[in-house]
Tab-separated table of C-alpha atoms in Angstrom:
chain	number	residue	atom	x	y	z
A	25	UNK	CA	7.535	-19.862	-17.881
A	26	UNK	CA	4.765	-19.289	-15.209
A	27	UNK	CA	2.123	-16.748	-16.328
A	28	UNK	CA	0.111	-14.953	-13.755
A	29	UNK	CA	-3.665	-15.647	-14.069
A	30	UNK	CA	-6.281	-13.012	-13.545
A	31	UNK	CA	-6.925	-14.620	-10.081
A	32	UNK	CA	-3.471	-14.334	-9.115
A	33	UNK	CA	-3.390	-10.877	-10.234
A	34	UNK	CA	-6.370	-9.799	-8.360
A	35	UNK	CA	-4.952	-11.238	-5.252
A	36	UNK	CA	-1.688	-9.326	-5.710
A	37	UNK	CA	-3.506	-6.064	-6.626
A	38	UNK	CA	-5.856	-6.269	-3.635
A	39	UNK	CA	-3.059	-6.908	-1.161
A	40	UNK	CA	-1.081	-3.998	-2.712
A	41	UNK	CA	-4.011	-1.702	-2.249
A	42	UNK	CA	-4.378	-2.812	1.209
A	43	UNK	CA	-0.876	-1.810	2.076
A	44	UNK	CA	-1.608	1.779	0.599
A	45	UNK	CA	-4.667	1.981	2.917
A	46	UNK	CA	-2.702	0.848	6.074
A	47	UNK	CA	-0.170	3.558	5.576
A	48	UNK	CA	-2.854	5.926	6.294
A	49	UNK	CA	-4.650	3.824	8.842
A	50	UNK	CA	-1.589	3.150	10.959
A	51	UNK	CA	-0.604	7.147	11.217
A	52	UNK	CA	-1.012	8.615	14.569
A	53	UNK	CA	-3.861	10.992	15.197
A	54	UNK	CA	-7.314	11.522	13.586
A	55	UNK	CA	-7.643	10.455	9.932
A	56	UNK	CA	-8.383	13.580	7.619
A	57	UNK	CA	-11.824	13.265	6.023
A	58	UNK	CA	-13.333	15.321	3.250
A	59	UNK	CA	-17.027	14.895	2.060
A	60	UNK	CA	-17.831	14.135	-1.548
A	61	UNK	CA	-20.908	15.630	-3.250
A	62	UNK	CA	-23.279	12.896	-1.651
A	63	UNK	CA	-21.808	13.580	1.730
A	64	UNK	CA	-19.955	10.321	1.991
A	65	UNK	CA	-16.657	10.480	3.488
A	66	UNK	CA	-13.229	10.350	1.518
A	67	UNK	CA	-9.711	9.841	2.824
A	68	UNK	CA	-6.222	9.884	1.500
A	69	UNK	CA	-6.554	5.991	1.719
A	70	UNK	CA	-9.508	5.933	-0.672
A	71	UNK	CA	-7.365	8.077	-3.117
A	72	UNK	CA	-4.100	5.935	-2.711
A	73	UNK	CA	-5.883	2.595	-3.133
A	74	UNK	CA	-7.847	3.894	-6.049
A	75	UNK	CA	-4.724	5.154	-8.081
A	76	UNK	CA	-2.867	1.868	-7.482
A	77	UNK	CA	-5.759	-0.430	-8.504
A	78	UNK	CA	-6.561	1.399	-11.676
A	79	UNK	CA	-2.916	1.571	-12.775
A	80	UNK	CA	-2.573	-2.159	-12.156
A	81	UNK	CA	-5.731	-3.188	-13.923
A	82	UNK	CA	-4.865	-0.864	-16.771
A	83	UNK	CA	-1.677	-2.877	-17.185
A	84	UNK	CA	-3.311	-6.192	-16.686
A	85	UNK	CA	-6.126	-5.698	-19.216
A	86	UNK	CA	-5.743	-2.568	-21.034
A	87	UNK	CA	-8.835	-3.041	-23.231
A	88	UNK	CA	-11.313	-3.519	-20.291
A	89	UNK	CA	-12.752	-0.349	-18.804
A	90	UNK	CA	-12.758	0.472	-15.073
A	91	UNK	CA	-15.603	1.858	-13.027
A	92	UNK	CA	-14.328	2.873	-9.692
A	93	UNK	CA	-16.088	4.693	-6.842
A	94	UNK	CA	-13.454	7.344	-6.911
A	95	UNK	CA	-13.064	7.694	-10.664
A	96	UNK	CA	-14.190	10.766	-12.444
A	97	UNK	CA	-17.890	10.282	-13.523
A	98	UNK	CA	-18.484	7.974	-16.409
A	99	UNK	CA	-21.451	8.945	-18.686
A	100	UNK	CA	-24.375	6.414	-18.458
A	101	UNK	CA	-24.313	6.111	-22.325
A	102	UNK	CA	-20.584	5.170	-22.125
A	103	UNK	CA	-21.100	2.889	-19.300
A	104	UNK	CA	-24.077	1.001	-20.630
A	105	UNK	CA	-22.200	0.242	-23.837
A	106	UNK	CA	-19.760	-1.928	-21.823
A	107	UNK	CA	-20.226	-5.731	-22.092
A	108	UNK	CA	-17.233	-6.382	-19.761
A	109	UNK	CA	-15.651	-4.079	-17.285
A	110	UNK	CA	-13.943	-3.929	-13.813
A	111	UNK	CA	-15.840	-2.427	-10.963
A	112	UNK	CA	-13.760	-1.244	-7.898
A	113	UNK	CA	-14.517	0.016	-4.481
A	114	UNK	CA	-10.857	0.946	-3.310
A	115	UNK	CA	-12.059	1.231	0.176
A	116	UNK	CA	-15.398	-0.148	1.144
A	117	UNK	CA	-16.273	0.836	4.600
A	118	UNK	CA	-14.692	4.369	4.877
A	119	UNK	CA	-16.795	4.997	7.961
A	120	UNK	CA	-15.348	1.906	9.639
A	121	UNK	CA	-11.952	2.865	8.494
A	122	UNK	CA	-12.315	6.279	10.174
A	123	UNK	CA	-13.552	4.485	13.302
A	124	UNK	CA	-10.266	2.200	13.145
A	125	UNK	CA	-12.507	-0.832	13.851
A	126	UNK	CA	-10.816	-3.123	11.144
A	127	UNK	CA	-14.000	-3.890	9.205
A	128	UNK	CA	-13.105	-2.380	5.867
A	129	UNK	CA	-12.180	-3.814	2.481
A	130	UNK	CA	-10.759	-3.541	-0.889
A	131	UNK	CA	-13.247	-4.679	-3.530
A	132	UNK	CA	-12.426	-5.599	-7.202
A	133	UNK	CA	-14.789	-7.415	-9.601
A	134	UNK	CA	-14.925	-8.262	-13.205
A	135	UNK	CA	-18.432	-7.981	-14.678
A	136	UNK	CA	-19.350	-9.796	-17.984
A	137	UNK	CA	-22.841	-8.839	-19.401
A	138	UNK	CA	-24.296	-7.766	-16.211
A	139	UNK	CA	-22.892	-10.847	-14.141
A	140	UNK	CA	-20.134	-10.667	-11.599
A	141	UNK	CA	-17.700	-13.557	-12.647
A	142	UNK	CA	-14.493	-12.857	-10.805
A	143	UNK	CA	-13.826	-10.997	-7.483
A	144	UNK	CA	-11.696	-10.341	-4.568
A	145	UNK	CA	-12.410	-8.928	-1.181
A	146	UNK	CA	-9.328	-8.015	0.697
A	147	UNK	CA	-9.426	-7.242	4.419
A	148	UNK	CA	-6.190	-4.990	5.017
A	149	UNK	CA	-6.071	-5.019	8.840
A	150	UNK	CA	-5.952	-8.940	9.132
A	151	UNK	CA	-4.578	-9.710	5.710
A	152	UNK	CA	-7.326	-12.172	4.789
A	153	UNK	CA	-8.644	-12.437	1.410
A	154	UNK	CA	-11.889	-13.802	-0.157
A	155	UNK	CA	-11.399	-14.718	-3.916
A	156	UNK	CA	-13.969	-16.352	-6.351
A	157	UNK	CA	-14.297	-17.166	-10.000
A	158	UNK	CA	-17.711	-18.422	-11.174
A	159	UNK	CA	-17.199	-21.972	-12.446
A	160	UNK	CA	-13.819	-22.375	-10.880
A	161	UNK	CA	-14.630	-22.110	-7.196
A	162	UNK	CA	-14.061	-19.791	-4.237
A	163	UNK	CA	-11.296	-19.566	-1.732
A	164	UNK	CA	-10.226	-17.836	1.601
A	165	UNK	CA	-6.642	-16.888	1.321
A	166	UNK	CA	-4.642	-16.182	4.683
A	167	UNK	CA	-1.781	-13.559	4.875
A	168	UNK	CA	0.675	-16.395	4.328
A	169	UNK	CA	-0.879	-17.057	0.801
A	170	UNK	CA	-2.436	-20.391	1.931
A	171	UNK	CA	-5.571	-21.247	-0.161
A	172	UNK	CA	-8.507	-22.829	1.571
A	173	UNK	CA	-11.582	-23.634	-0.633
A	174	UNK	CA	-14.883	-22.289	0.761
A	175	UNK	CA	-18.538	-23.167	0.014
A	176	UNK	CA	-21.756	-21.457	0.921
A	177	UNK	CA	-23.738	-23.612	3.476
A	178	UNK	CA	-26.862	-25.652	2.628
A	179	UNK	CA	-29.763	-24.852	4.777
A	180	UNK	CA	-32.468	-27.201	6.132
A	181	UNK	CA	-35.528	-26.848	8.198
A	182	UNK	CA	-34.868	-27.783	11.841
A	183	UNK	CA	-31.224	-26.821	11.701
A	184	UNK	CA	-30.123	-25.537	15.095
A	185	UNK	CA	-30.099	-21.795	14.424
A	186	UNK	CA	-30.827	-19.481	11.522
A	187	UNK	CA	-27.749	-17.320	11.048
A	188	UNK	CA	-28.707	-13.867	9.929
A	189	UNK	CA	-26.123	-11.096	9.053
A	190	UNK	CA	-27.209	-7.487	9.478
A	191	UNK	CA	-25.498	-4.177	8.740
A	192	UNK	CA	-23.847	-2.545	11.729
A	193	UNK	CA	-25.023	0.978	10.504
A	194	UNK	CA	-28.132	0.381	8.299
A	195	UNK	CA	-30.226	-2.191	9.966
A	196	UNK	CA	-33.930	-0.825	10.110
A	197	UNK	CA	-37.320	-1.849	11.094
A	198	UNK	CA	-38.170	-4.054	8.130
A	199	UNK	CA	-34.924	-6.124	8.804
A	200	UNK	CA	-36.015	-6.605	12.367
A	201	UNK	CA	-39.507	-7.819	11.106
A	202	UNK	CA	-37.785	-10.273	8.846
A	203	UNK	CA	-35.565	-11.553	11.660
A	204	UNK	CA	-38.746	-12.069	13.631
A	205	UNK	CA	-40.461	-13.793	10.871
A	206	UNK	CA	-37.651	-16.249	10.410
A	207	UNK	CA	-37.481	-16.908	14.121
A	208	UNK	CA	-41.254	-17.691	14.307
A	209	UNK	CA	-41.265	-19.898	11.032
A	210	UNK	CA	-37.804	-21.464	11.067
A	211	UNK	CA	-36.513	-21.530	14.606
A	212	UNK	CA	-34.034	-19.712	16.678
A	213	UNK	CA	-31.956	-17.105	14.932
A	214	UNK	CA	-28.574	-15.754	15.633
A	215	UNK	CA	-27.770	-12.050	14.453
A	216	UNK	CA	-24.189	-10.957	13.492
A	217	UNK	CA	-23.547	-7.385	12.903
A	218	UNK	CA	-20.675	-6.362	10.671
A	219	UNK	CA	-19.471	-3.405	8.240
A	220	UNK	CA	-18.573	-3.507	4.561
A	221	UNK	CA	-18.694	-6.432	2.140
A	222	UNK	CA	-17.487	-8.807	4.793
A	223	UNK	CA	-21.214	-9.525	5.528
A	224	UNK	CA	-21.550	-11.355	2.127
A	225	UNK	CA	-18.209	-13.088	2.676
A	226	UNK	CA	-19.682	-14.737	5.847
A	227	UNK	CA	-22.261	-16.506	3.728
A	228	UNK	CA	-19.646	-17.549	1.208
A	229	UNK	CA	-17.428	-19.059	3.746
A	230	UNK	CA	-20.281	-21.012	5.512
A	231	UNK	CA	-20.726	-18.741	8.509
A	232	UNK	CA	-24.198	-17.349	7.894
A	233	UNK	CA	-27.316	-18.202	6.070
A	234	UNK	CA	-28.870	-14.980	4.902
A	235	UNK	CA	-28.236	-11.294	4.674
A	236	UNK	CA	-31.141	-8.996	4.195
A	237	UNK	CA	-30.132	-5.516	2.986
A	238	UNK	CA	-32.902	-3.008	2.812
A	239	UNK	CA	-30.978	0.190	2.799
A	240	UNK	CA	-28.982	1.823	-0.068
A	241	UNK	CA	-25.918	0.426	-1.625
A	242	UNK	CA	-24.112	0.937	-4.902
A	243	UNK	CA	-22.962	-1.584	-7.433
A	244	UNK	CA	-19.305	-1.202	-6.404
A	245	UNK	CA	-20.252	-2.153	-2.791
A	246	UNK	CA	-21.416	-5.626	-3.555
A	247	UNK	CA	-20.052	-6.837	-6.862
A	248	UNK	CA	-16.650	-8.361	-5.655
A	249	UNK	CA	-18.370	-10.007	-2.824
A	250	UNK	CA	-21.252	-11.148	-5.132
A	251	UNK	CA	-18.707	-12.866	-7.337
A	252	UNK	CA	-17.317	-14.731	-4.282
A	253	UNK	CA	-20.532	-15.734	-3.127
A	254	UNK	CA	-21.730	-16.931	-6.651
A	255	UNK	CA	-18.582	-18.870	-6.935
A	256	UNK	CA	-19.110	-20.571	-3.655
A	257	UNK	CA	-22.573	-21.535	-4.492
A	258	UNK	CA	-24.733	-18.752	-3.074
A	259	UNK	CA	-26.737	-15.831	-4.651
A	260	UNK	CA	-27.912	-12.364	-4.304
A	261	UNK	CA	-31.630	-11.400	-5.131
A	262	UNK	CA	-33.615	-8.278	-5.133
A	263	UNK	CA	-36.751	-8.185	-3.211
A	264	UNK	CA	-38.676	-9.828	-5.999
A	265	UNK	CA	-36.112	-12.770	-5.863
A	266	UNK	CA	-34.705	-11.729	-9.160
A	267	UNK	CA	-30.972	-12.119	-9.444
A	268	UNK	CA	-28.980	-8.863	-8.832
A	269	UNK	CA	-27.271	-7.576	-11.946
A	270	UNK	CA	-24.823	-4.814	-12.760
A	271	UNK	CA	-24.832	-1.945	-15.065
A	272	UNK	CA	-28.219	-2.705	-16.551
A	273	UNK	CA	-29.916	0.454	-15.609
A	274	UNK	CA	-28.984	4.260	-15.556
A	275	UNK	CA	-28.609	4.380	-11.694
A	276	UNK	CA	-25.450	2.700	-10.223
A	277	UNK	CA	-27.367	2.215	-7.030
A	278	UNK	CA	-28.448	-1.326	-6.226
A	279	UNK	CA	-32.187	-2.297	-5.232
A	280	UNK	CA	-32.704	-3.670	-1.833
A	281	UNK	CA	-31.436	-7.168	-1.774
A	282	UNK	CA	-31.391	-10.483	0.038
A	283	UNK	CA	-28.077	-12.507	-0.136
A	284	UNK	CA	-28.592	-16.057	0.275
A	285	UNK	CA	-26.181	-18.829	1.007
A	286	UNK	CA	-28.555	-21.648	-0.200
A	287	UNK	CA	-30.511	-20.806	-3.378
A	288	UNK	CA	-32.123	-24.105	-3.301
A	289	UNK	CA	-34.013	-23.408	-0.208
A	290	UNK	CA	-37.504	-21.860	-0.768
A	291	UNK	CA	-36.808	-18.399	0.961
A	292	UNK	CA	-38.993	-16.533	-1.455
A	293	UNK	CA	-42.251	-18.208	-0.134
A	294	UNK	CA	-41.371	-17.096	3.367
A	295	UNK	CA	-39.895	-13.641	2.673
A	296	UNK	CA	-41.707	-12.227	-0.326
A	297	UNK	CA	-45.087	-11.478	1.443
A	298	UNK	CA	-43.181	-9.184	3.933
A	299	UNK	CA	-40.943	-7.580	1.243
A	300	UNK	CA	-43.401	-6.496	-1.222
């Protein structure tokens, strides 16, 4: 008898959560928005996706705790005792969702000892999925359910263009300086702006080389795409070029980071002097 794997289950859950989100997204009129304590927006779509994902994960792995952006607050002491847990952003890119520009995702990742080992990034509007398991591989799965293996691109001096991903809403002066530095040292740069965790997925599927994020993010914003990127051969580092880890400190905020498609290229020698 066929038994559903965790990868299969993640794909199913991500797609189901996407349908909940689209049920709100496709309604006529403005989307109702409330503000959380940190002034970030919250919609009915966030709540519906959260409820579905938590219920499905609890059924799939009842012994593994879940940390969701929309969960009731978990104490630091309780959270730091977890060696393995699911981390969820039911709707990453709520601002993009409200604008109805399509650049928002469902993010689910399994963290083991601080490392994202399994993840899905589902894009509700187009139905595309990015799926990865470290040690097994990474895939782009289209709405028809067809799997295409993906891998992060290798980088070499003298390649035609350095493909840089930048946040649509949080770019900043230092990122512009890094882009100028890369242009002067490595050659022409091409900048792609995009919302949500899709930026990291561009590296995983070979469409970009580097993504400097020098503005605040939380661990649930990056964990799923980090798992996909790692499974595809890339990595995410903090600004000291130490690998980004999860649930290893009291704050759920990430440090500023650099996502890299090709960890074997010596990005640190070029970028570290400007970062620290």
